[in-house]
């Protein structure tokens, strides 16, 4: 098996195939081992967030007062040193995992010459041909850059450039209120930058629970974030003293820096897909079937290059599933239960459906809510805004959705995922004993809330 791209999708495909006894090679560009995930995406952005939370002391201010800081003047060097440390370690881990599993790594840029062969251009300019029975395309994406905007990577940036900023901007415009845009908006707002978010849609993160998105907006406004919804950027001007973002409505927003987060483009343009009998859509994405097979059945595609949900988490699983399928190994039931984690400040995570989706689908549900401020652990850590919401079926008492906001949301969600995945009911959570004091206890509190409401319906209805 030949895997193009060593991001989460490619790595997992390669290692899974190697474990199943196949001879496997991975190709990637020099210095990109681990993919976007390690170098410009998941890992650096989450490390940066951790550095921001620690150095600003933001999460401790409920306890020690609004002026609490671990460090007064936080520099880019303070933030980046942690990121570089983690990225270096992660690259080492991946190299070692590939080596331990006898996966060969070839450095260079690949393009198809036919449906079983890839030409690899090495840094020296030399080319070598690699052929394989199965090929997995895991080439990921790059930030989409509108042609009308003159990016310079320093004052007018995309999300890749954030990691090479020279200083923390005093003010910043973020164009696009998607996941990446809102994660960076949170981080810069926490650092004290005056952030304006411009979004052409009337709202943001519409896949999430409405109440949680409202809470996030409230928190970010509290950190001086301004939202400009239903607004389109007409032009971004660079001047000696900063940038002006001009909106179609006529407004002008001055800022030190502008970050565009306007979606991502599949990295397929240089792959010569046509040589393999394949094509990509206008956003560079490749279509696959439920086994991650392309139109050419021995060529698979996984990860961001196939589109939504475009997460490291899902890419890994797609890689494994593709390799298993290629090797004739049965793949477990991949139910549609994928957790979504959004590392805004505070963080959001959910699994299953939202109240709006259930209402639209005419599925009855009852709600159970737990607020961190009512939990001993919430008080101890100084998180008074966090919450967990369970959406419960009144018919069979199973969980239809779990929505979490606040400290540890992206970890806590997996309790809900396990209960849902195993077909458990709200009664399991009512009866379960949780360590105390923990945030996990919020499941029990929310379950009791939901069952009390269900009981009320039963009482009146009887
Ligand atoms: C700022 C940011 C934050 C994110 N945060 C999260 C998060 O918190 N959680 C989460 O789950 N996901 C997150 N993601 C998404 C996550 O990074 C991606 O879903 C994941 O990296 C996709 O993995 P992949 O396997 O598709 O490949 P990628 O990680 O995109 O890697 C693709 C690799 O293919 C290589 N490649 C491309 N073309 C060629 C070629 N022709 N020849 C050789 N090699 C090639 C590239 O060099 C690259 O190394 C984030 C993304 C960004 C940008």
Short mmCIF file of C-alpha atoms and ligand atoms in Angstrom, two decimals:
data_model
loop_
_atom_site.label_atom_id
_atom_site.label_comp_id
_atom_site.label_asym_id
_atom_site.label_seq_id
_atom_site.Cartn_x
_atom_site.Cartn_y
_atom_site.Cartn_z
CA UNK A 1 0.00 0.00 0.00
CA UNK A 2 1.22 3.48 -0.83
CA UNK A 3 -0.13 6.36 1.25
CA UNK A 4 0.16 9.94 0.00
CA UNK A 5 0.24 12.27 3.01
CA UNK A 6 1.36 11.57 6.58
CA UNK A 7 -1.39 13.48 8.43
CA UNK A 8 -3.76 11.65 10.80
CA UNK A 9 -5.61 9.91 7.95
CA UNK A 10 -2.48 8.73 6.13
CA UNK A 11 -0.65 7.63 9.29
CA UNK A 12 -3.51 5.51 10.55
CA UNK A 13 -4.07 3.94 7.12
CA UNK A 14 -0.37 3.07 6.88
CA UNK A 15 -0.07 1.63 10.37
CA UNK A 16 -3.31 -0.35 10.09
CA UNK A 17 -2.18 -1.91 6.80
CA UNK A 18 1.25 -2.66 8.25
CA UNK A 19 -0.33 -4.35 11.29
CA UNK A 20 -2.31 -6.49 8.86
CA UNK A 21 0.97 -7.65 7.32
CA UNK A 22 1.13 -5.45 4.22
CA UNK A 23 4.25 -3.75 2.87
CA UNK A 24 3.51 -0.07 3.25
CA UNK A 25 5.12 3.23 2.30
CA UNK A 26 4.08 6.78 3.15
CA UNK A 27 5.16 9.80 1.16
CA UNK A 28 5.06 13.39 2.31
CA UNK A 29 6.87 16.63 1.80
CA UNK A 30 10.09 17.26 3.64
CA UNK A 31 9.34 18.79 7.08
CA UNK A 32 5.64 17.86 6.90
CA UNK A 33 5.70 14.50 8.65
CA UNK A 34 2.49 14.42 10.71
CA UNK A 35 0.66 16.64 8.24
CA UNK A 36 -1.27 19.85 8.74
CA UNK A 37 -2.50 18.40 12.02
CA UNK A 38 0.99 18.55 13.55
CA UNK A 39 2.45 21.57 11.80
CA UNK A 40 -0.24 24.21 11.32
CA UNK A 41 -3.55 22.75 12.49
CA UNK A 42 -4.73 20.78 15.49
CA UNK A 43 -1.58 20.41 17.57
CA UNK A 44 -0.07 23.91 17.32
CA UNK A 45 -3.47 25.60 17.71
CA UNK A 46 -4.39 23.52 20.75
CA UNK A 47 -0.96 24.01 22.30
CA UNK A 48 -1.22 27.75 21.68
CA UNK A 49 -4.60 27.72 23.38
CA UNK A 50 -3.16 25.94 26.40
CA UNK A 51 -0.31 28.47 26.58
CA UNK A 52 -2.81 31.33 26.34
CA UNK A 53 -4.99 29.87 29.10
CA UNK A 54 -2.00 29.33 31.37
CA UNK A 55 -0.18 32.62 30.81
CA UNK A 56 -3.25 34.87 30.87
CA UNK A 57 -4.58 33.15 34.00
CA UNK A 58 -8.01 33.61 32.44
CA UNK A 59 -9.54 30.47 33.92
CA UNK A 60 -8.48 31.46 37.44
CA UNK A 61 -10.01 34.93 37.44
CA UNK A 62 -13.31 33.81 38.99
CA UNK A 63 -11.21 32.81 42.00
CA UNK A 64 -8.42 35.39 42.14
CA UNK A 65 -10.04 38.45 40.60
CA UNK A 66 -10.20 40.00 37.13
CA UNK A 67 -6.68 41.42 37.28
CA UNK A 68 -5.07 37.99 37.81
CA UNK A 69 -2.33 37.19 35.26
CA UNK A 70 0.53 34.68 35.31
CA UNK A 71 2.55 36.97 33.02
CA UNK A 72 1.86 40.62 32.25
CA UNK A 73 3.36 41.09 28.78
CA UNK A 74 2.84 37.88 26.91
CA UNK A 75 5.05 37.73 23.83
CA UNK A 76 4.79 35.56 20.76
CA UNK A 77 8.01 33.88 21.92
CA UNK A 78 6.27 32.82 25.16
CA UNK A 79 3.49 31.22 23.16
CA UNK A 80 5.52 29.69 20.37
CA UNK A 81 8.13 28.01 22.54
CA UNK A 82 5.51 25.67 23.97
CA UNK A 83 4.12 24.97 20.51
CA UNK A 84 7.56 24.16 19.09
CA UNK A 85 8.28 21.83 21.98
CA UNK A 86 5.05 19.87 21.48
CA UNK A 87 5.32 19.78 17.69
CA UNK A 88 8.89 18.46 17.94
CA UNK A 89 7.84 15.70 20.32
CA UNK A 90 4.84 14.73 18.22
CA UNK A 91 6.94 14.48 15.05
CA UNK A 92 9.28 12.16 16.94
CA UNK A 93 6.38 9.99 18.10
CA UNK A 94 5.06 9.65 14.53
CA UNK A 95 8.48 8.86 13.07
CA UNK A 96 8.97 6.21 15.70
CA UNK A 97 5.51 4.70 15.20
CA UNK A 98 6.07 4.43 11.44
CA UNK A 99 9.51 2.92 11.97
CA UNK A 100 8.30 0.43 14.61
CA UNK A 101 5.67 -0.80 12.20
CA UNK A 102 8.19 -1.04 9.35
CA UNK A 103 6.38 1.58 7.28
CA UNK A 104 8.85 3.15 4.83
CA UNK A 105 8.80 6.93 4.65
CA UNK A 106 9.73 8.70 1.40
CA UNK A 107 10.21 12.42 1.37
CA UNK A 108 8.92 14.37 -1.64
CA UNK A 109 5.87 15.55 -3.53
CA UNK A 110 3.81 12.88 -5.22
CA UNK A 111 1.78 12.88 -8.43
CA UNK A 112 0.07 10.04 -10.23
CA UNK A 113 1.52 8.68 -13.45
CA UNK A 114 -1.10 5.92 -13.67
CA UNK A 115 -3.61 4.29 -11.34
CA UNK A 116 -0.97 2.12 -9.64
CA UNK A 117 2.05 4.43 -9.88
CA UNK A 118 3.15 7.66 -8.30
CA UNK A 119 6.14 9.82 -9.27
CA UNK A 120 7.83 11.29 -6.22
CA UNK A 121 9.78 14.53 -6.70
CA UNK A 122 12.44 14.75 -4.02
CA UNK A 123 13.93 17.95 -2.59
CA UNK A 124 17.01 17.40 -4.80
CA UNK A 125 14.76 17.59 -7.87
CA UNK A 126 15.23 13.86 -8.58
CA UNK A 127 12.16 11.76 -9.31
CA UNK A 128 11.49 8.17 -8.40
CA UNK A 129 8.55 5.96 -9.26
CA UNK A 130 6.64 4.06 -6.59
CA UNK A 131 3.92 1.57 -7.38
CA UNK A 132 1.45 -0.24 -5.19
CA UNK A 133 -1.55 -2.51 -5.29
CA UNK A 134 -3.55 -0.02 -3.20
CA UNK A 135 -3.07 3.74 -2.95
CA UNK A 136 -4.54 5.95 -0.23
CA UNK A 137 -4.83 9.68 -0.95
CA UNK A 138 -4.59 11.59 2.34
CA UNK A 139 -3.29 14.90 1.07
CA UNK A 140 -5.51 17.12 3.22
CA UNK A 141 -6.19 20.78 2.55
CA UNK A 142 -4.70 24.26 2.61
CA UNK A 143 -6.43 27.47 3.71
CA UNK A 144 -8.60 28.93 0.93
CA UNK A 145 -7.40 32.43 0.01
CA UNK A 146 -9.80 34.71 -1.87
CA UNK A 147 -8.05 36.18 -4.95
CA UNK A 148 -9.32 39.65 -4.09
CA UNK A 149 -7.28 39.81 -0.87
CA UNK A 150 -3.55 40.64 -0.91
CA UNK A 151 -2.23 38.26 1.76
CA UNK A 152 1.22 39.16 3.06
CA UNK A 153 1.36 36.53 5.80
CA UNK A 154 2.15 39.17 8.47
CA UNK A 155 -0.70 41.65 8.64
CA UNK A 156 -3.15 39.96 6.29
CA UNK A 157 -2.99 36.29 7.12
CA UNK A 158 -4.60 32.90 6.95
CA UNK A 159 -4.63 30.44 9.85
CA UNK A 160 -1.21 29.01 8.85
CA UNK A 161 0.46 32.42 9.28
CA UNK A 162 -0.82 32.91 12.83
CA UNK A 163 1.96 30.65 14.04
CA UNK A 164 4.62 32.96 12.61
CA UNK A 165 3.21 36.24 13.93
CA UNK A 166 5.88 38.65 15.12
CA UNK A 167 3.84 40.17 17.94
CA UNK A 168 0.43 39.83 19.53
CA UNK A 169 -1.73 42.32 17.61
CA UNK A 170 -3.52 44.98 19.67
CA UNK A 171 -6.51 44.65 17.36
CA UNK A 172 -7.51 41.98 14.91
CA UNK A 173 -10.26 41.29 12.38
CA UNK A 174 -11.18 37.67 11.89
CA UNK A 175 -13.08 36.95 8.70
CA UNK A 176 -15.21 33.83 9.02
CA UNK A 177 -16.89 32.61 12.20
CA UNK A 178 -16.31 28.92 11.55
CA UNK A 179 -14.55 26.61 14.02
CA UNK A 180 -11.00 27.77 13.21
CA UNK A 181 -12.01 31.44 13.12
CA UNK A 182 -13.76 31.26 16.48
CA UNK A 183 -10.94 29.29 18.11
CA UNK A 184 -8.44 31.97 17.12
CA UNK A 185 -10.89 34.77 17.98
CA UNK A 186 -11.10 33.31 21.50
CA UNK A 187 -7.33 33.04 21.87
CA UNK A 188 -6.56 36.57 20.70
CA UNK A 189 -9.40 37.99 22.78
CA UNK A 190 -8.00 36.18 25.83
CA UNK A 191 -4.58 37.69 25.05
CA UNK A 192 -6.18 41.14 25.15
CA UNK A 193 -6.43 41.86 21.41
CA UNK A 194 -9.54 43.77 20.43
CA UNK A 195 -11.13 41.27 18.06
CA UNK A 196 -13.85 41.89 15.46
CA UNK A 197 -15.40 38.84 13.82
CA UNK A 198 -16.96 39.36 10.40
CA UNK A 199 -19.27 36.64 9.14
CA UNK A 200 -21.51 36.71 6.09
CA UNK A 201 -24.08 34.39 7.60
CA UNK A 202 -26.49 35.70 10.24
CA UNK A 203 -24.99 33.51 12.98
CA UNK A 204 -22.15 31.15 13.77
CA UNK A 205 -21.43 27.51 14.59
CA UNK A 206 -24.94 26.57 13.53
CA UNK A 207 -24.22 22.87 14.05
CA UNK A 208 -24.07 23.51 17.81
CA UNK A 209 -26.73 23.90 20.49
CA UNK A 210 -28.23 27.40 20.20
CA UNK A 211 -28.06 28.09 23.93
CA UNK A 212 -24.37 27.15 24.03
CA UNK A 213 -23.54 29.38 21.04
CA UNK A 214 -25.35 32.22 22.84
CA UNK A 215 -23.26 31.57 25.96
CA UNK A 216 -20.07 31.60 23.88
CA UNK A 217 -21.03 34.91 22.28
CA UNK A 218 -21.75 36.34 25.71
CA UNK A 219 -18.32 35.24 26.97
CA UNK A 220 -16.49 36.55 23.95
CA UNK A 221 -18.30 39.90 24.10
CA UNK A 222 -17.13 40.05 27.68
CA UNK A 223 -13.58 39.76 26.31
CA UNK A 224 -14.30 42.74 24.01
CA UNK A 225 -15.07 40.73 20.86
CA UNK A 226 -17.37 42.52 18.41
CA UNK A 227 -19.49 40.44 16.05
CA UNK A 228 -20.48 41.68 12.61
CA UNK A 229 -22.91 39.08 11.28
CA UNK A 230 -24.59 39.24 7.84
CA UNK A 231 -21.66 41.34 6.65
CA UNK A 232 -19.41 40.68 3.67
CA UNK A 233 -15.88 41.95 3.26
CA UNK A 234 -15.54 44.16 0.17
CA UNK A 235 -11.81 44.83 0.51
CA UNK A 236 -8.90 44.61 2.91
CA UNK A 237 -6.53 47.58 2.67
CA UNK A 238 -2.99 47.59 4.02
CA UNK A 239 -1.70 50.95 5.22
CA UNK A 240 1.48 52.03 6.98
CA UNK A 241 -0.34 52.23 10.32
CA UNK A 242 -2.42 49.08 10.02
CA UNK A 243 -5.21 47.52 8.02
CA UNK A 244 -8.71 48.65 7.12
CA UNK A 245 -11.31 45.99 6.47
CA UNK A 246 -14.01 47.51 4.31
CA UNK A 247 -17.42 45.85 4.48
CA UNK A 248 -20.00 45.89 1.68
CA UNK A 249 -22.29 47.76 4.09
CA UNK A 250 -19.79 50.63 4.03
CA UNK A 251 -18.30 50.07 7.49
CA UNK A 252 -14.53 50.24 7.88
CA UNK A 253 -12.78 48.29 10.64
CA UNK A 254 -9.27 49.39 11.58
CA UNK A 255 -6.95 46.71 13.00
CA UNK A 256 -3.30 45.75 13.36
CA UNK A 257 -3.96 42.45 11.60
CA UNK A 258 -6.59 40.55 9.64
CA UNK A 259 -6.94 36.78 9.69
CA UNK A 260 -8.96 35.07 6.99
CA UNK A 261 -10.58 31.83 7.93
CA UNK A 262 -12.68 31.31 4.85
CA UNK A 263 -12.71 27.54 4.46
CA UNK A 264 -10.11 25.18 3.08
CA UNK A 265 -9.17 23.84 -0.35
CA UNK A 266 -8.38 20.16 -0.99
CA UNK A 267 -4.71 19.58 -1.91
CA UNK A 268 -5.32 17.78 -5.17
CA UNK A 269 -4.25 20.27 -7.82
CA UNK A 270 -0.71 18.92 -8.19
CA UNK A 271 -1.66 15.25 -7.94
CA UNK A 272 -2.43 14.71 -11.65
CA UNK A 273 -5.57 12.84 -10.63
CA UNK A 274 -6.60 12.44 -14.26
CA UNK A 275 -3.61 10.10 -14.82
CA UNK A 276 -5.24 7.74 -12.33
CA UNK A 277 -8.73 8.19 -13.79
CA UNK A 278 -9.87 10.45 -10.94
CA UNK A 279 -11.11 13.99 -10.55
CA UNK A 280 -11.81 16.50 -7.78
CA UNK A 281 -14.58 19.05 -7.31
CA UNK A 282 -14.14 22.84 -7.39
CA UNK A 283 -12.92 22.83 -3.77
CA UNK A 284 -10.36 20.15 -4.55
CA UNK A 285 -12.30 17.39 -2.78
CA UNK A 286 -12.46 13.75 -3.87
CA UNK A 287 -15.69 11.75 -3.72
CA UNK A 288 -15.61 8.37 -1.98
CA UNK A 289 -18.05 5.58 -1.13
CA UNK A 290 -18.82 4.24 2.36
CA UNK A 291 -15.53 2.28 2.34
CA UNK A 292 -13.54 5.41 1.37
CA UNK A 293 -13.01 4.01 -2.14
CA UNK A 294 -12.77 6.49 -5.00
CA UNK A 295 -14.20 5.80 -8.44
CA UNK A 296 -11.08 3.68 -9.00
CA UNK A 297 -11.71 0.92 -6.47
CA UNK A 298 -8.08 0.24 -5.46
CA UNK A 299 -7.51 3.96 -4.75
CA UNK A 300 -8.89 5.24 -1.47
CA UNK A 301 -9.18 8.80 -0.16
CA UNK A 302 -9.45 9.78 3.51
CA UNK A 303 -9.27 12.81 5.74
CA UNK A 304 -9.85 16.45 4.89
CA UNK A 305 -9.44 15.82 1.17
CA UNK A 306 -12.87 14.12 1.17
CA UNK A 307 -14.55 17.02 2.99
CA UNK A 308 -16.82 17.19 6.06
CA UNK A 309 -16.26 16.79 8.97
CA UNK A 310 -12.56 17.47 8.24
CA UNK A 311 -11.27 16.71 11.70
CA UNK A 312 -8.11 14.92 12.77
CA UNK A 313 -10.35 12.71 14.89
CA UNK A 314 -12.44 11.49 11.95
CA UNK A 315 -9.51 11.41 9.51
CA UNK A 316 -7.73 8.84 11.69
CA UNK A 317 -10.73 6.56 11.74
CA UNK A 318 -11.27 6.93 8.00
CA UNK A 319 -7.64 5.96 7.42
CA UNK A 320 -7.99 2.83 9.51
CA UNK A 321 -11.29 1.89 7.87
CA UNK A 322 -9.87 2.36 4.36
CA UNK A 323 -6.84 0.19 5.16
CA UNK A 324 -9.00 -2.53 6.70
CA UNK A 325 -11.23 -2.55 3.65
CA UNK A 326 -8.26 -2.70 1.29
CA UNK A 327 -6.82 -5.63 3.28
CA UNK A 328 -10.14 -7.49 3.44
CA UNK A 329 -10.40 -7.06 7.21
CA UNK A 330 -13.93 -6.51 8.53
CA UNK A 331 -14.57 -2.98 9.73
CA UNK A 332 -16.76 -2.44 12.78
CA UNK A 333 -20.12 -0.77 12.57
CA UNK A 334 -19.27 2.89 12.05
CA UNK A 335 -22.35 4.47 13.53
CA UNK A 336 -22.95 8.15 12.95
CA UNK A 337 -21.88 8.94 16.49
CA UNK A 338 -19.04 11.34 15.96
CA UNK A 339 -18.19 13.77 18.72
CA UNK A 340 -17.44 17.33 17.69
CA UNK A 341 -14.95 19.31 19.77
CA UNK A 342 -14.56 23.05 19.34
CA UNK A 343 -11.69 24.55 21.31
CA UNK A 344 -13.05 28.02 21.74
CA UNK A 345 -12.63 29.64 25.16
CA UNK A 346 -14.70 28.20 26.82
CA UNK A 347 -14.74 24.99 24.82
CA UNK A 348 -17.75 23.28 23.26
CA UNK A 349 -18.36 19.65 22.54
CA UNK A 350 -21.37 17.64 21.48
CA UNK A 351 -22.55 14.34 20.17
CA UNK A 352 -25.83 13.36 18.57
CA UNK A 353 -28.52 15.77 17.57
CA UNK A 354 -29.38 19.30 18.68
CA UNK A 355 -32.74 20.50 19.99
CA UNK A 356 -33.36 22.27 16.67
CA UNK A 357 -32.59 19.17 14.61
CA UNK A 358 -34.86 17.00 16.76
CA UNK A 359 -37.67 19.56 16.54
CA UNK A 360 -37.25 19.75 12.78
CA UNK A 361 -37.31 15.95 12.55
CA UNK A 362 -40.40 15.91 14.85
CA UNK A 363 -38.64 13.72 17.38
CA UNK A 364 -39.93 14.40 20.92
CA UNK A 365 -37.28 14.96 23.59
CA UNK A 366 -36.87 16.10 27.16
CA UNK A 367 -33.97 18.19 28.42
CA UNK A 368 -31.84 17.69 31.51
CA UNK A 369 -29.33 20.38 32.41
CA UNK A 370 -26.50 20.56 34.89
CA UNK A 371 -24.57 23.76 35.56
CA UNK A 372 -20.98 23.65 36.77
CA UNK A 373 -21.68 26.29 39.40
CA UNK A 374 -23.93 23.74 41.12
CA UNK A 375 -21.13 21.16 41.19
CA UNK A 376 -18.48 21.13 43.87
CA UNK A 377 -15.79 20.62 41.20
CA UNK A 378 -17.12 23.63 39.28
CA UNK A 379 -16.64 25.78 42.38
CA UNK A 380 -13.20 24.35 43.10
CA UNK A 381 -11.87 25.12 39.61
CA UNK A 382 -13.68 28.46 39.40
CA UNK A 383 -15.81 27.61 36.35
CA UNK A 384 -19.25 29.04 37.02
CA UNK A 385 -20.49 29.17 33.44
CA UNK A 386 -20.00 25.56 32.29
CA UNK A 387 -23.00 23.36 31.58
CA UNK A 388 -24.01 19.96 30.32
CA UNK A 389 -27.26 19.29 28.56
CA UNK A 390 -28.79 15.88 27.89
CA UNK A 391 -31.52 15.42 25.29
CA UNK A 392 -33.53 12.35 26.24
CA UNK A 393 -36.14 10.39 24.34
CA UNK A 394 -39.36 10.21 26.41
CA UNK A 395 -40.24 7.06 24.48
CA UNK A 396 -37.32 4.76 25.29
CA UNK A 397 -35.28 7.03 27.61
CA UNK A 398 -32.14 6.77 25.43
CA UNK A 399 -29.91 9.79 24.88
CA UNK A 400 -30.52 11.64 21.63
CA UNK A 401 -27.83 14.24 22.13
CA UNK A 402 -25.30 15.52 24.66
CA UNK A 403 -24.08 19.12 24.59
CA UNK A 404 -21.36 20.43 26.81
CA UNK A 405 -19.84 23.88 27.34
CA UNK A 406 -16.96 24.84 29.62
CA UNK A 407 -13.89 23.27 31.19
CA UNK A 408 -13.20 19.74 29.97
CA UNK A 409 -16.17 19.68 27.59
CA UNK A 410 -14.18 17.88 24.89
CA UNK A 411 -13.19 15.16 27.36
CA UNK A 412 -16.52 14.86 29.16
CA UNK A 413 -18.44 14.29 25.95
CA UNK A 414 -17.02 10.79 25.67
CA UNK A 415 -19.07 9.63 28.63
CA UNK A 416 -22.17 10.55 26.68
CA UNK A 417 -20.72 8.96 23.57
CA UNK A 418 -20.17 5.66 25.37
CA UNK A 419 -23.67 5.64 26.82
CA UNK A 420 -25.19 6.48 23.44
CA UNK A 421 -22.97 4.04 21.54
CA UNK A 422 -23.94 1.20 23.88
CA UNK A 423 -27.64 2.10 23.69
CA UNK A 424 -27.77 3.10 27.37
CA UNK A 425 -30.59 5.10 28.90
CA UNK A 426 -30.79 8.14 31.15
CA UNK A 427 -31.56 5.72 33.99
CA UNK A 428 -28.03 4.31 33.80
CA UNK A 429 -26.70 7.82 34.50
CA UNK A 430 -29.17 8.31 37.37
CA UNK A 431 -28.04 5.09 39.03
CA UNK A 432 -24.31 5.35 38.30
CA UNK A 433 -21.96 6.54 41.04
CA UNK A 434 -19.47 9.14 39.81
CA UNK A 435 -16.26 10.16 41.54
CA UNK A 436 -16.83 13.22 43.67
CA UNK A 437 -16.05 16.04 43.25
CA UNK A 438 -15.79 15.81 39.44
CA UNK A 439 -17.21 17.50 36.40
CA UNK A 440 -18.35 14.06 35.25
CA UNK A 441 -20.91 14.27 38.01
CA UNK A 442 -22.73 16.74 35.75
CA UNK A 443 -24.06 13.68 33.88
CA UNK A 444 -25.84 12.45 36.96
CA UNK A 445 -27.21 15.88 37.82
CA UNK A 446 -28.48 16.43 34.26
CA UNK A 447 -29.91 12.90 34.18
CA UNK A 448 -31.81 13.54 37.43
CA UNK A 449 -33.11 16.79 35.96
CA UNK A 450 -34.30 15.02 32.81
CA UNK A 451 -35.94 12.16 34.70
CA UNK A 452 -37.72 14.59 37.03
CA UNK A 453 -39.22 16.28 34.00
CA UNK A 454 -40.17 12.96 32.44
CA UNK A 455 -41.82 11.95 35.70
CA UNK A 456 -43.87 15.14 35.68
CA UNK A 457 -45.16 14.37 32.19
CA UNK A 458 -46.05 10.84 33.27
CA UNK A 459 -47.81 12.10 36.42
CA UNK A 460 -49.99 14.59 34.58
CA UNK A 461 -50.60 12.24 31.66
CA UNK A 462 -51.63 9.27 33.85
C1 LIG B 1 -6.09 25.74 12.78
C2 LIG B 1 -6.66 24.35 12.76
C3 LIG B 1 -7.11 23.77 13.93
C4 LIG B 1 -7.63 22.48 13.95
N1 LIG B 1 -8.06 21.94 15.11
C5 LIG B 1 -8.55 20.67 15.14
C6 LIG B 1 -8.96 20.07 16.35
O1 LIG B 1 -8.89 20.69 17.39
N2 LIG B 1 -9.40 18.79 16.33
C7 LIG B 1 -9.47 18.06 15.18
O2 LIG B 1 -9.87 16.90 15.23
N3 LIG B 1 -9.10 18.61 14.00
C8 LIG B 1 -8.64 19.89 13.95
N4 LIG B 1 -8.24 20.45 12.77
C9 LIG B 1 -8.37 19.67 11.55
C10 LIG B 1 -7.22 18.68 11.36
O3 LIG B 1 -5.97 19.34 11.42
C11 LIG B 1 -7.40 17.99 10.04
O4 LIG B 1 -8.68 17.42 10.02
C12 LIG B 1 -6.37 16.90 9.82
O5 LIG B 1 -5.08 17.42 9.83
C13 LIG B 1 -6.63 16.24 8.47
O6 LIG B 1 -5.79 15.15 8.35
P1 LIG B 1 -5.45 14.53 6.95
O7 LIG B 1 -4.99 13.14 7.21
O8 LIG B 1 -6.53 14.74 5.98
O9 LIG B 1 -4.14 15.29 6.41
P2 LIG B 1 -3.38 16.62 6.79
O10 LIG B 1 -3.11 16.71 8.24
O11 LIG B 1 -4.02 17.76 6.11
O12 LIG B 1 -1.98 16.29 6.08
C14 LIG B 1 -1.91 16.08 4.70
C15 LIG B 1 -0.47 15.80 4.34
O13 LIG B 1 -0.41 15.46 2.96
C16 LIG B 1 0.78 16.00 2.43
N5 LIG B 1 0.63 16.15 0.98
C17 LIG B 1 -0.27 16.89 0.33
N6 LIG B 1 -0.09 16.77 -1.01
C18 LIG B 1 0.96 15.94 -1.16
C19 LIG B 1 1.65 15.44 -2.30
N7 LIG B 1 1.27 15.75 -3.53
N8 LIG B 1 2.71 14.63 -2.11
C20 LIG B 1 3.10 14.29 -0.83
N9 LIG B 1 2.49 14.72 0.26
C21 LIG B 1 1.43 15.54 0.10
C22 LIG B 1 0.90 17.34 3.13
O14 LIG B 1 2.26 17.79 3.10
C23 LIG B 1 0.43 17.01 4.53
O15 LIG B 1 1.51 16.67 5.35
C24 LIG B 1 -7.71 21.74 12.73
C25 LIG B 1 -7.25 22.31 11.54
C26 LIG B 1 -6.73 23.60 11.55
C27 LIG B 1 -6.23 24.19 10.26
#
